[in-house]
XYZ file of N, CA and C in Angstrom:
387
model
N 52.350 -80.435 6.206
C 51.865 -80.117 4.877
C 52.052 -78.620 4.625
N 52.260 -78.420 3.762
C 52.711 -76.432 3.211
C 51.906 -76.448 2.164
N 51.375 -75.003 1.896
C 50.470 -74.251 1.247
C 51.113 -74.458 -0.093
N 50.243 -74.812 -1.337
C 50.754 -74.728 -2.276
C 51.112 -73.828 -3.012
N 52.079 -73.569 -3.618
C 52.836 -71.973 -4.025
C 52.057 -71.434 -5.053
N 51.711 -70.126 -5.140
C 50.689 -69.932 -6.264
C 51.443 -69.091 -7.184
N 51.497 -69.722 -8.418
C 52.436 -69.223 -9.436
C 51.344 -67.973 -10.771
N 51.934 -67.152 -11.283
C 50.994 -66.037 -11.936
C 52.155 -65.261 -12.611
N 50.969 -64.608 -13.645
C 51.991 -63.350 -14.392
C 51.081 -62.368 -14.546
N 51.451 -60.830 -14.006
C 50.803 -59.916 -14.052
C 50.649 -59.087 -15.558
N 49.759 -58.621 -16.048
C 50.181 -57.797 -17.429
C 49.249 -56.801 -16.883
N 49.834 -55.522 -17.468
C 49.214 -54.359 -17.298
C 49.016 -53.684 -18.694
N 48.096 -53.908 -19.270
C 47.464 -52.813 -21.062
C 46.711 -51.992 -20.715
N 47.092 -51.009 -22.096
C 45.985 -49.983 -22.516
C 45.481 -50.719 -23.530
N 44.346 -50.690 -23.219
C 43.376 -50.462 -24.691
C 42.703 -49.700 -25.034
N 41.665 -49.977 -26.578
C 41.229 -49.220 -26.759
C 39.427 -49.664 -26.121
N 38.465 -48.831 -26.690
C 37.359 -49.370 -26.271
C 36.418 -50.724 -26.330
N 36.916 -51.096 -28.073
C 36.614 -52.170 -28.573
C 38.204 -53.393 -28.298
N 38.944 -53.069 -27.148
C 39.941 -54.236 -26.674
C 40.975 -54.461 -27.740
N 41.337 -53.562 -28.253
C 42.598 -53.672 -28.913
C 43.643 -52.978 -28.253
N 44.571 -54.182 -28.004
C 46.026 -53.574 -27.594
C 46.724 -52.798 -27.674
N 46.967 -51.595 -27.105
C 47.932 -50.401 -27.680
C 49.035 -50.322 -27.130
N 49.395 -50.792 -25.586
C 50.190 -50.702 -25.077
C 50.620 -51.995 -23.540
N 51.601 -53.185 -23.710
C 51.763 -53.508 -22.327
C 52.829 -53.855 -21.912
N 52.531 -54.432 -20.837
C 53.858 -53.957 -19.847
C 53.594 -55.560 -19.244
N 54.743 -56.282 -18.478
C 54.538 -57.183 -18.120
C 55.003 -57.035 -16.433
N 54.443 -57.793 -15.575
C 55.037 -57.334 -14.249
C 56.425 -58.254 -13.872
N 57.388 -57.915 -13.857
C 58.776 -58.522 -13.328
C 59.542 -58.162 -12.513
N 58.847 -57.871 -11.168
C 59.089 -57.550 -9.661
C 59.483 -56.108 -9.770
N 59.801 -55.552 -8.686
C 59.855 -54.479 -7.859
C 60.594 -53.620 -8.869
N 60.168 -52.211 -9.302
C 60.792 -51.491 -9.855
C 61.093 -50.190 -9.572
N 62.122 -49.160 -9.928
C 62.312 -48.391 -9.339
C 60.941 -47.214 -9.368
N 60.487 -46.051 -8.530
C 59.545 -45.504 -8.395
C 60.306 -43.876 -8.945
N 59.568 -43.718 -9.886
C 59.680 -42.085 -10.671
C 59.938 -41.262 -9.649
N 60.894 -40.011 -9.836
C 60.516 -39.202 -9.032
C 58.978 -38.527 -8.451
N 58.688 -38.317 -7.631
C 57.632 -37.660 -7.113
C 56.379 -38.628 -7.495
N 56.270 -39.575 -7.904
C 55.679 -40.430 -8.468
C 55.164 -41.554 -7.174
N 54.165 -42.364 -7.252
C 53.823 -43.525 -6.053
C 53.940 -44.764 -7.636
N 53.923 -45.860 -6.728
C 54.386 -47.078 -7.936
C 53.068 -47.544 -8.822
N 52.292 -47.427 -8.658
C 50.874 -47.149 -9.366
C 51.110 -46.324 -10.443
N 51.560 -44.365 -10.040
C 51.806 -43.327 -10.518
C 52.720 -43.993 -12.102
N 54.018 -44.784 -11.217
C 54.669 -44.662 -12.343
C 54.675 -45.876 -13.560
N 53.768 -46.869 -13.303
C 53.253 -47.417 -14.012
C 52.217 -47.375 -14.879
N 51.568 -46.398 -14.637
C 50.505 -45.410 -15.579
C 51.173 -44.653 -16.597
N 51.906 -43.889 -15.981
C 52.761 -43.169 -16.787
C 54.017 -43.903 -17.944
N 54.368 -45.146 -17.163
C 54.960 -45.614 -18.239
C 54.093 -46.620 -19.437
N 52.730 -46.595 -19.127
C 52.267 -47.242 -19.841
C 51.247 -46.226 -20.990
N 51.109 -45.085 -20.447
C 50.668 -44.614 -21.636
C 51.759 -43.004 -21.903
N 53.051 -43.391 -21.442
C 54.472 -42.853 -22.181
C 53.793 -42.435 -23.677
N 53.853 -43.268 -24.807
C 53.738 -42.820 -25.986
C 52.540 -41.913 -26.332
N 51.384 -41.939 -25.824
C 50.136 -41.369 -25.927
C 50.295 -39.871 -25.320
N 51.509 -39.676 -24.247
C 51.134 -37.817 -23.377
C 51.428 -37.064 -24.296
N 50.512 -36.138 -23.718
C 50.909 -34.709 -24.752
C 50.646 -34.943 -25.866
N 49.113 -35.497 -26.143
C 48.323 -35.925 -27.033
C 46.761 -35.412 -26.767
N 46.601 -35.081 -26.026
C 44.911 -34.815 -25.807
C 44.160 -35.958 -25.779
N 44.306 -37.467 -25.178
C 43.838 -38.424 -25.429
C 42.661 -38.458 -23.964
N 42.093 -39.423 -24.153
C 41.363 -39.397 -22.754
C 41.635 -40.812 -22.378
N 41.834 -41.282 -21.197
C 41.912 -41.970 -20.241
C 40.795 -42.607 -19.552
N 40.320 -43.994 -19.366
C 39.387 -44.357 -18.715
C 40.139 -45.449 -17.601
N 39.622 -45.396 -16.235
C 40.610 -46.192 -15.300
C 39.725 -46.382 -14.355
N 39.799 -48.382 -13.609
C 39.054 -48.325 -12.178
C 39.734 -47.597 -11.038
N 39.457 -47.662 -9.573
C 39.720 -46.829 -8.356
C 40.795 -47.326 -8.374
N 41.259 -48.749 -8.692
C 42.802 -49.328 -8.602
C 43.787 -48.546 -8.832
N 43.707 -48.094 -10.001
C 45.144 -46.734 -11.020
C 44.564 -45.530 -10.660
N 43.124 -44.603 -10.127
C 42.881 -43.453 -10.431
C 43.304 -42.954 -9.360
N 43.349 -41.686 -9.252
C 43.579 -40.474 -7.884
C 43.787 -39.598 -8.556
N 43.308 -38.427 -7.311
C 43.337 -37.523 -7.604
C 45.029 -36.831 -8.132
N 45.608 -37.339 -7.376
C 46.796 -37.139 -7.554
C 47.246 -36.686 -9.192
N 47.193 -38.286 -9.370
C 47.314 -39.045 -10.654
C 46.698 -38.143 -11.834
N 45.314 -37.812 -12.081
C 44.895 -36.965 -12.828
C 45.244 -35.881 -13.137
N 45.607 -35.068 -11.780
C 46.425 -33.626 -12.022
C 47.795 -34.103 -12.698
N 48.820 -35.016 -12.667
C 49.955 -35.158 -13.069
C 49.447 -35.504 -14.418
N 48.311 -35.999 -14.811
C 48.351 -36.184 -16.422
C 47.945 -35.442 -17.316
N 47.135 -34.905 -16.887
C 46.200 -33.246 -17.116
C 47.138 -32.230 -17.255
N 48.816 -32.052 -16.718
C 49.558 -31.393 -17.176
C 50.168 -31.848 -18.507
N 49.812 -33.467 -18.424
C 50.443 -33.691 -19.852
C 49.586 -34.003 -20.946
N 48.888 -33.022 -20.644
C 47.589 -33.015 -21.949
C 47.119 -34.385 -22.148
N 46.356 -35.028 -20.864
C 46.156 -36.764 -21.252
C 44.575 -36.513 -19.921
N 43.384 -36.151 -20.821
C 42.220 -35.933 -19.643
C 41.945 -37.464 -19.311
N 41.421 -37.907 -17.853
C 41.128 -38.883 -17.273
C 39.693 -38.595 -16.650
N 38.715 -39.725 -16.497
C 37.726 -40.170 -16.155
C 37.879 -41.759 -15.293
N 37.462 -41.945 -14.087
C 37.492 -43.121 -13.509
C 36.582 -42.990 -12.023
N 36.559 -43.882 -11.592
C 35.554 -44.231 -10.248
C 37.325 -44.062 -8.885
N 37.092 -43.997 -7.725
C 37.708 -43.615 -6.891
C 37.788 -44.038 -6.115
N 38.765 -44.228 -5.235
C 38.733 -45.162 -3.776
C 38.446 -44.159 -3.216
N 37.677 -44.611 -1.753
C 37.604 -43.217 -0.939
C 38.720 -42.901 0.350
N 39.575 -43.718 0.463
C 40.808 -43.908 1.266
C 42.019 -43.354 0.977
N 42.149 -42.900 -0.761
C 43.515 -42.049 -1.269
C 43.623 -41.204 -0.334
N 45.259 -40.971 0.197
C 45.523 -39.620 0.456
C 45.502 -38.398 0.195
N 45.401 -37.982 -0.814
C 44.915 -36.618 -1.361
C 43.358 -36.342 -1.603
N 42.783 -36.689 -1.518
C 40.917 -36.879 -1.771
C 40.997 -35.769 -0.963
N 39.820 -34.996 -2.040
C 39.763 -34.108 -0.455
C 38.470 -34.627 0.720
N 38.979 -34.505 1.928
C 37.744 -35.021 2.730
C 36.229 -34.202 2.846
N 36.429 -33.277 2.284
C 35.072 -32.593 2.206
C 33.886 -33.693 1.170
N 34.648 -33.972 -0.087
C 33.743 -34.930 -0.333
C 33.163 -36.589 0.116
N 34.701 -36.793 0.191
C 34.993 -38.627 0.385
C 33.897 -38.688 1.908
N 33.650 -38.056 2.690
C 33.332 -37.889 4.214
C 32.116 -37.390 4.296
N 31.488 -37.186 3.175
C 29.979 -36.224 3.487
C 29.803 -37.418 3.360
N 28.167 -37.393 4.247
C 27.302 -38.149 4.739
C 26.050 -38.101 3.309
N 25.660 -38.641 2.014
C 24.914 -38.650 1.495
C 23.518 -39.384 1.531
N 22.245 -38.649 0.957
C 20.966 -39.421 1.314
C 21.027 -40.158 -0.066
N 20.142 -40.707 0.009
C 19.879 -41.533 -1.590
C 19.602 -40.151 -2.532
N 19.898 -40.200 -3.825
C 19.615 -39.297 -4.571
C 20.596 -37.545 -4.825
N 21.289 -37.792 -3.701
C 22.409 -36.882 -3.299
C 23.349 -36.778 -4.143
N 24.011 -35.757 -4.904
C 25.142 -35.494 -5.657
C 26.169 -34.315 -4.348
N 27.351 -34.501 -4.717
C 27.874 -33.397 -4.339
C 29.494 -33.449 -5.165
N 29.974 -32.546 -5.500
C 31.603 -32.303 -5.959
C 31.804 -31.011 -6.135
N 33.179 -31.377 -5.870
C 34.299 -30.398 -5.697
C 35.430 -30.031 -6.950
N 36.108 -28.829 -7.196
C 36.965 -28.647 -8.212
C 38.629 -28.384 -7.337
N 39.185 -29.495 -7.697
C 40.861 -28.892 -6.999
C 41.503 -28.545 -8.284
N 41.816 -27.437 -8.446
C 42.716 -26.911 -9.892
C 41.468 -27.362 -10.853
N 42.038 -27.888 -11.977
C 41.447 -28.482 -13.271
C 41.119 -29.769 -13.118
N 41.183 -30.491 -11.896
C 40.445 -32.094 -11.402
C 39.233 -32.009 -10.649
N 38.444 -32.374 -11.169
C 36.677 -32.177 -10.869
C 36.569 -33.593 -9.462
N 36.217 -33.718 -8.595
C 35.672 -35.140 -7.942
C 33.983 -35.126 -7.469
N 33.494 -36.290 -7.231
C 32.356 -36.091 -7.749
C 31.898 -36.997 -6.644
N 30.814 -37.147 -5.614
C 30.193 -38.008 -4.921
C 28.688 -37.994 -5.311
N 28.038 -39.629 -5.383
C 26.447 -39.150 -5.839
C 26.182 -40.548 -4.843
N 25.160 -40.597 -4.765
C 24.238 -42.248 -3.402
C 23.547 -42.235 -4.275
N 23.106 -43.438 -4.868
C 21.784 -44.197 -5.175
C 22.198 -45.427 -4.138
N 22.121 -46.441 -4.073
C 22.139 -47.351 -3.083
C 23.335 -47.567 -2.619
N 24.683 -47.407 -3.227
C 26.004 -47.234 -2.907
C 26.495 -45.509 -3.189
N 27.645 -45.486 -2.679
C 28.608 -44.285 -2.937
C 29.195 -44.639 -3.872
N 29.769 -43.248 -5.041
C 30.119 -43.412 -6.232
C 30.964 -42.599 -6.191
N 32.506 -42.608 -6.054
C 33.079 -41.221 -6.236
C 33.740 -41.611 -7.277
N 34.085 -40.386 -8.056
C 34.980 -40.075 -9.721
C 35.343 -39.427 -9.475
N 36.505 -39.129 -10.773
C 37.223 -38.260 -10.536
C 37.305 -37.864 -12.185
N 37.318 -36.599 -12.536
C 37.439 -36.796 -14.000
C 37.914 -34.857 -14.125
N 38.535 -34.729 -15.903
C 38.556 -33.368 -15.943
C 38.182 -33.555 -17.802
């Protein structure tokens, strides 16, 4: 007996707050990766292409955010706000790694990207500018 094949279609949108469509993209396998870019990177970027160098703001889960990511959009006049994995490679470990009590804030500024750790019953890291 063999596993039954699990068939799907990925879509990736921007919206707006109240869920109107501004921008999507459909997933149709492996694509080439931007320069200097990770494939996350360049799917962000091609999805809010029309919006840079607009002053818009950005809201994103830990899935699309990094630190990375923010500084590359923040040059293109596009501020971001989102929650954070604590495993990205660029994080800096001073925050992702402190040991917090309940009630604990702590963050850091790299350039013009703020990151942010706080404990109430879980860890919360952001990243925002």
């Amino acid at each position: 007996m063999t596993k039954k094949t699990r068939y799907g279609v990925k879509f990736y949108s921007v919206c707006t707050t109240d869920d109107y469509g501004l921008n999507l993209q459909i997933y149709s396998g492996k694509s080439d990766e931007a320069e200097g870019l990770s494939k996350i990177q360049t799917l962000v970027h091609s999805l809010m292409e029309p919006f840079l160098d607009s002053g818009h703001n950005v809201f994103m889960d830990n899935f699309y955010n990094s630190v990375d990511l923010s500084g590359k959009l923040l040059k293109r006049k596009m501020h971001t706000t989102g929650t954070l994995r604590q495993n990205h490679k660029k994080n800096p470990t001073a925050i992702t790694q402190a040991k917090l009590k309940k009630g604990q804030h702590l963050s850091k500024r790299s350039k013009n990207v703020y990151i942010s750790n706080w404990k109430d019953k879980l860890e919360v890291l952001a990243v925002y500018h």
